[in-house]
Short mmCIF file of C-alpha atoms in Angstrom, two decimals:
data_model
loop_
_atom_site.label_atom_id
_atom_site.label_comp_id
_atom_site.label_asym_id
_atom_site.label_seq_id
_atom_site.Cartn_x
_atom_site.Cartn_y
_atom_site.Cartn_z
CA ASP M 241 130.27 220.76 151.98
CA ASN M 242 132.57 217.85 151.15
CA PHE M 243 129.60 215.95 149.75
CA ILE M 244 130.20 212.81 147.68
CA TRP M 245 128.16 212.38 144.52
CA GLY M 246 125.79 209.45 144.80
CA SER M 247 126.33 209.05 148.54
CA THR M 248 122.67 209.42 149.59
CA PRO M 249 120.59 207.07 147.42
CA ASP M 250 116.97 206.23 148.19
CA TYR M 251 117.92 202.89 149.65
CA ALA M 252 117.53 201.36 153.15
CA ARG M 253 115.86 204.50 154.48
CA SER M 254 112.89 204.81 156.81
CA GLN M 255 110.16 205.07 154.18
CA ALA M 256 108.62 201.74 153.13
CA ASP M 257 108.33 202.59 149.43
CA TRP M 258 112.03 203.21 148.98
CA ASN M 259 114.23 200.62 147.29
CA LEU M 260 115.28 197.47 149.09
CA PHE M 261 118.51 197.25 147.03
CA ASP M 262 120.75 200.21 146.26
CA VAL M 263 121.20 199.14 142.64
CA PHE M 264 117.59 200.24 141.96
CA SER M 265 118.17 203.77 143.26
CA GLU M 266 116.82 206.47 140.94
CA THR M 267 117.20 209.53 143.14
CA GLN M 268 119.35 211.10 145.84
CA VAL M 269 117.90 211.97 149.25
CA PRO M 270 120.34 214.22 151.16
CA THR M 271 120.33 213.57 154.89
CA GLN M 272 122.21 216.77 155.69
CA ASP M 273 122.81 220.15 154.09
CA SER M 274 124.95 219.57 151.02
CA ILE M 275 125.49 223.33 150.54
CA ARG M 276 126.46 225.53 153.47
CA VAL M 277 126.50 229.30 153.09
CA ARG M 278 129.52 230.38 155.13
CA ARG M 279 129.85 233.96 153.91
CA VAL M 280 127.54 236.62 152.51
CA TYR M 281 128.65 240.21 152.11
CA GLY M 282 128.00 243.23 149.95
CA GLU M 283 130.19 245.82 148.27
CA VAL M 284 129.43 249.44 147.44
CA SER M 285 131.85 251.18 145.08
CA THR M 286 132.32 254.91 145.71
CA PRO M 287 134.59 257.49 144.05
CA VAL M 288 137.02 257.26 146.99
CA GLY M 289 136.98 253.54 147.77
CA ILE M 290 134.98 250.36 148.35
CA PHE M 291 132.69 249.81 151.32
CA ARG M 292 132.19 246.16 152.33
CA PHE M 293 129.76 244.85 154.92
CA GLY M 294 128.62 241.42 156.04
CA ARG M 295 130.20 238.07 156.89
CA MET M 296 133.43 237.79 154.89
CA GLY M 297 136.79 236.05 154.80
CA SER M 298 139.72 237.60 156.66
CA HIS M 299 143.25 237.31 155.30
CA TRP M 300 146.53 239.13 155.83
CA GLY M 301 150.06 238.53 154.61
CA LEU M 302 151.18 234.91 154.68
CA GLY M 303 148.02 233.92 156.51
CA MET M 304 149.92 233.16 159.72
CA LEU M 305 147.38 234.88 161.99
CA ARG M 306 144.49 235.45 159.58
CA ASN M 307 143.87 233.01 156.75
CA ASP M 308 140.67 233.08 154.68
CA GLY M 309 141.03 229.45 153.52
CA ASN M 310 140.03 230.32 149.95
CA CYS M 311 142.16 227.67 148.25
CA LEU M 312 140.31 225.04 146.21
CA ASP M 313 140.77 222.20 148.72
CA CYS M 314 140.60 224.28 151.93
CA ASP M 315 138.03 223.15 154.48
CA PHE M 316 138.56 225.91 157.05
CA GLY M 317 139.40 229.59 157.20
CA ASP M 318 138.85 232.77 159.17
CA THR M 319 135.47 234.44 158.71
CA VAL M 320 134.46 237.72 160.35
CA ASP M 321 131.36 239.89 160.68
CA ARG M 322 132.77 243.22 159.55
CA PHE M 323 132.31 246.73 158.24
CA GLN M 324 135.28 247.63 156.04
CA PHE M 325 136.27 250.56 153.85
CA VAL M 326 139.19 250.18 151.42
CA THR M 327 140.68 253.27 149.81
CA GLU M 328 143.74 253.83 147.61
CA PRO M 329 145.12 257.31 148.40
CA PHE M 330 148.25 256.66 146.30
CA SER M 331 148.73 254.20 143.46
CA GLY M 332 149.42 250.77 144.92
CA TRP M 333 148.93 251.92 148.53
CA PHE M 334 145.79 250.78 150.33
CA VAL M 335 144.29 251.92 153.62
CA ALA M 336 141.48 249.88 155.18
CA PRO M 337 139.78 250.83 158.45
CA MET M 338 137.47 248.09 159.80
CA ILE M 339 135.08 247.28 162.64
CA ASP M 340 134.80 243.59 163.59
CA PHE M 341 131.97 242.10 165.67
CA ASN M 342 133.88 239.28 167.36
CA GLN M 343 131.35 238.23 170.00
CA GLU M 344 127.84 239.41 170.86
CA GLY M 345 127.00 236.93 173.63
CA PRO M 346 123.78 234.95 174.10
CA SER M 347 120.88 235.92 171.87
CA SER M 348 117.16 235.19 171.81
CA PHE M 349 117.87 232.51 169.19
CA GLU M 350 119.14 230.11 171.87
CA ASN M 351 115.79 230.33 173.67
CA ASP M 352 113.88 229.28 170.54
CA SER M 353 112.22 232.69 170.37
CA LEU M 354 110.14 233.35 167.29
CA GLY M 355 110.82 236.13 164.82
CA GLN M 356 114.04 238.06 164.33
CA PRO M 357 116.76 237.05 166.85
CA TRP M 358 118.08 239.87 169.01
CA ASP M 359 121.15 240.36 171.18
CA ARG M 360 120.10 239.85 174.79
CA SER M 361 122.63 242.38 176.10
CA GLN M 362 125.23 244.91 174.95
CA TYR M 363 127.02 244.28 178.25
CA ASP M 364 129.15 241.37 177.00
CA ASP M 365 130.10 242.37 173.45
CA ALA M 366 133.65 242.04 172.10
CA HIS M 367 134.45 244.35 169.19
CA SER M 368 137.64 245.23 167.32
CA LEU M 369 138.84 248.41 165.69
CA VAL M 370 141.19 247.44 162.87
CA LEU M 371 143.47 249.40 160.57
CA ALA M 372 145.45 247.88 157.70
CA ILE M 373 147.94 249.82 155.56
CA ALA M 374 149.63 247.99 152.70
CA ARG M 375 151.65 248.42 149.54
CA ARG M 376 150.36 245.72 147.21
CA ASP M 377 150.53 244.91 143.50
CA THR M 378 147.75 243.10 141.71
CA GLU M 379 148.54 239.69 140.21
CA GLN M 380 148.71 241.26 136.73
CA GLN M 381 151.03 244.06 137.89
CA ALA M 382 153.32 241.63 139.71
CA LYS M 383 153.48 239.28 136.70
CA ALA M 384 154.34 242.17 134.37
CA LYS M 385 157.18 243.34 136.63
CA LEU M 386 158.65 239.85 136.96
CA ASP M 387 158.36 239.08 133.24
CA ASN M 388 160.26 242.31 132.47
CA GLY M 389 163.11 241.38 134.80
CA GLY M 390 162.00 243.60 137.66
CA PHE M 391 161.07 242.81 141.24
CA VAL M 392 158.02 243.03 143.49
CA LEU M 393 158.22 244.64 146.92
CA ASN M 394 154.95 244.47 148.89
CA GLY M 395 154.15 244.71 152.58
CA GLY M 396 152.24 246.48 155.27
CA VAL M 397 150.95 246.67 158.82
CA HIS M 398 147.70 245.25 160.22
CA PHE M 399 146.73 246.44 163.70
CA SER M 400 143.73 245.39 165.82
CA TYR M 401 142.46 246.84 169.09
CA ARG M 402 139.86 244.60 170.76
CA THR M 403 137.94 245.18 173.99
CA GLN M 404 135.43 243.32 176.15
CA GLN M 405 134.25 244.60 179.52
CA ASN M 406 132.17 241.59 180.59
CA ALA M 407 131.78 237.98 179.47
CA PRO M 408 128.65 235.80 179.69
CA THR M 409 128.84 232.88 182.13
CA ALA M 410 125.22 231.65 182.37
CA LEU M 411 123.95 228.73 180.30
CA LEU M 412 122.53 229.81 176.96
CA GLY M 413 119.04 228.75 177.96
CA ALA M 414 119.03 230.71 181.23
CA ALA M 415 116.23 233.20 181.77
CA ALA M 416 118.65 236.07 182.45
CA PRO M 417 122.31 236.36 181.42
CA GLU M 418 125.05 236.44 184.03
CA TRP M 419 128.48 237.99 183.57
CA VAL M 420 132.00 238.01 184.88
CA ASN M 421 133.98 241.24 184.79
CA ARG M 422 136.48 240.62 182.00
CA LYS M 423 138.15 244.03 181.47
CA ALA M 424 139.96 242.70 178.41
CA GLN M 425 142.07 244.82 176.08
CA LEU M 426 144.01 243.25 173.21
CA TYR M 427 146.58 244.88 170.93
CA VAL M 428 147.42 242.75 167.88
CA PRO M 429 150.12 244.12 165.53
CA ASP M 430 150.95 242.10 162.42
CA VAL M 431 153.76 243.13 160.03
CA TRP M 432 154.21 241.54 156.61
CA VAL M 433 156.76 242.06 153.82
CA LYS M 434 157.40 240.27 150.50
CA PHE M 435 160.31 240.61 148.08
CA GLU M 436 160.03 238.65 144.86
CA ARG M 437 162.01 238.17 141.69
CA LYS M 438 161.36 235.72 138.88
CA GLN M 439 163.81 233.21 140.38
CA PHE M 440 162.90 233.41 144.07
CA ARG M 441 160.60 234.90 146.68
CA LEU M 442 161.34 236.02 150.25
CA GLU M 443 158.27 236.60 152.41
CA LEU M 444 158.17 237.30 156.14
CA GLU M 445 155.45 237.92 158.72
CA ALA M 446 155.66 238.78 162.41
CA ALA M 447 152.75 239.19 164.81
CA ALA M 448 152.01 239.48 168.51
CA VAL M 449 148.95 239.35 170.77
CA LEU M 450 149.48 241.80 173.61
CA GLY M 451 147.24 243.28 176.29
CA SER M 452 145.55 242.45 179.57
CA ILE M 453 142.56 240.48 180.83
CA GLY M 454 140.77 240.47 184.19
#
């Protein structure tokens, strides 16, 4: 996680037997986690599509609203807890229904409870039903079309419906959760299209966050 090689030598630390001068350092003693696991998810391949589940990156179109931050020098990105099924009913056309767990509210983890953490209430959850439909070429298919003088036309629609009836207001360490009546409904359409030839590329994305909140 942006760790610099050689930045934590055994020098000038709290233990008396460590080196007085950094030039004598023979080992590295990390003072923080040098590797952070941000995403873990699984995939199950079936005859009709791929089922994904876990904490995964979320990306759509140009990345205007959802950007997974997967580039080599990216420090941030959108990560979701999701169930997703991706199927290809026609060649090059993909349909992906999803369920996102956006917010579960306070859990037993905040109270330093032992054992497996559990959600203290289903009363404050915010979940999303998502459907994405896209026409998309793979990198190899797109390269072959462009090298042969053709063009690439990709695009699609990503739509999310998110709800939350109540929101937690009590401090995380409170004995019992308290709520405010949220009555939130969000409708998030996101349209993306890309036209590309070997000499140029035109790519557009338009999105909106609509709905109501109490």
